[in-house]
Amino acid sequence: SLRDHIHTDGSLGYFQHSFSVYDRESRACRTPGCGGTVARIVQAGRSTFYCATCQK
Ligand SMILES: [Zn+2]
């Protein structure tokens, strides 16, 4: 469940990883050792954030 992923210290470790590129257009990718830049694409009215370097 959702609650199972909330750490005892209150952090959302599971979600921090999942949304590492969310809402970070043109900012540095957070993936260790990547060095890429986050880009945003819009498909069917939805914004998608991704790192082209990671997804090669
Ligand atoms: Zn990356």
XYZ file of C-alpha atoms and ligand atoms in Angstrom:
57
model
C 0.000 0.000 0.000
C 0.961 3.641 -0.165
C 1.568 3.793 3.553
C 4.048 0.931 3.332
C 6.353 3.116 1.245
C 6.496 5.971 3.740
C 9.613 5.634 5.822
C 9.483 5.901 9.567
C 11.194 9.293 9.332
C 8.333 10.588 7.160
C 10.243 10.710 3.879
C 8.799 9.315 0.682
C 11.778 7.343 -0.545
C 9.790 5.358 -3.073
C 8.308 8.439 -4.685
C 11.471 10.501 -4.583
C 12.962 7.968 -6.950
C 9.906 7.699 -9.180
C 9.650 11.440 -9.728
C 13.342 12.212 -10.004
C 12.806 14.088 -13.289
C 9.294 15.388 -12.696
C 8.864 19.146 -13.141
C 12.574 19.635 -13.682
C 12.593 20.826 -17.298
C 15.983 22.117 -18.393
C 17.480 21.261 -15.042
C 20.162 18.752 -14.228
C 19.150 15.116 -14.087
C 19.341 13.694 -10.593
C 20.528 10.272 -11.655
C 23.998 9.702 -10.200
C 26.673 9.799 -12.888
C 24.278 10.888 -15.646
C 25.060 14.565 -16.147
C 22.120 14.905 -18.542
C 19.459 17.586 -18.731
C 15.765 16.986 -18.147
C 13.508 17.756 -21.104
C 9.735 18.114 -21.322
C 7.522 16.813 -24.089
C 3.760 17.224 -24.454
C 1.724 14.378 -25.834
C -2.083 14.396 -25.999
C -2.153 17.386 -23.686
C -0.040 15.742 -21.028
C 3.419 16.865 -20.045
C 6.069 14.215 -19.752
C 9.474 14.853 -18.237
C 12.399 12.711 -19.194
C 16.150 12.599 -19.399
C 17.325 11.765 -22.911
C 20.701 10.677 -21.594
C 19.200 8.098 -19.254
C 16.779 6.770 -21.840
C 19.237 6.095 -24.642
Zn 19.688 11.290 -16.663
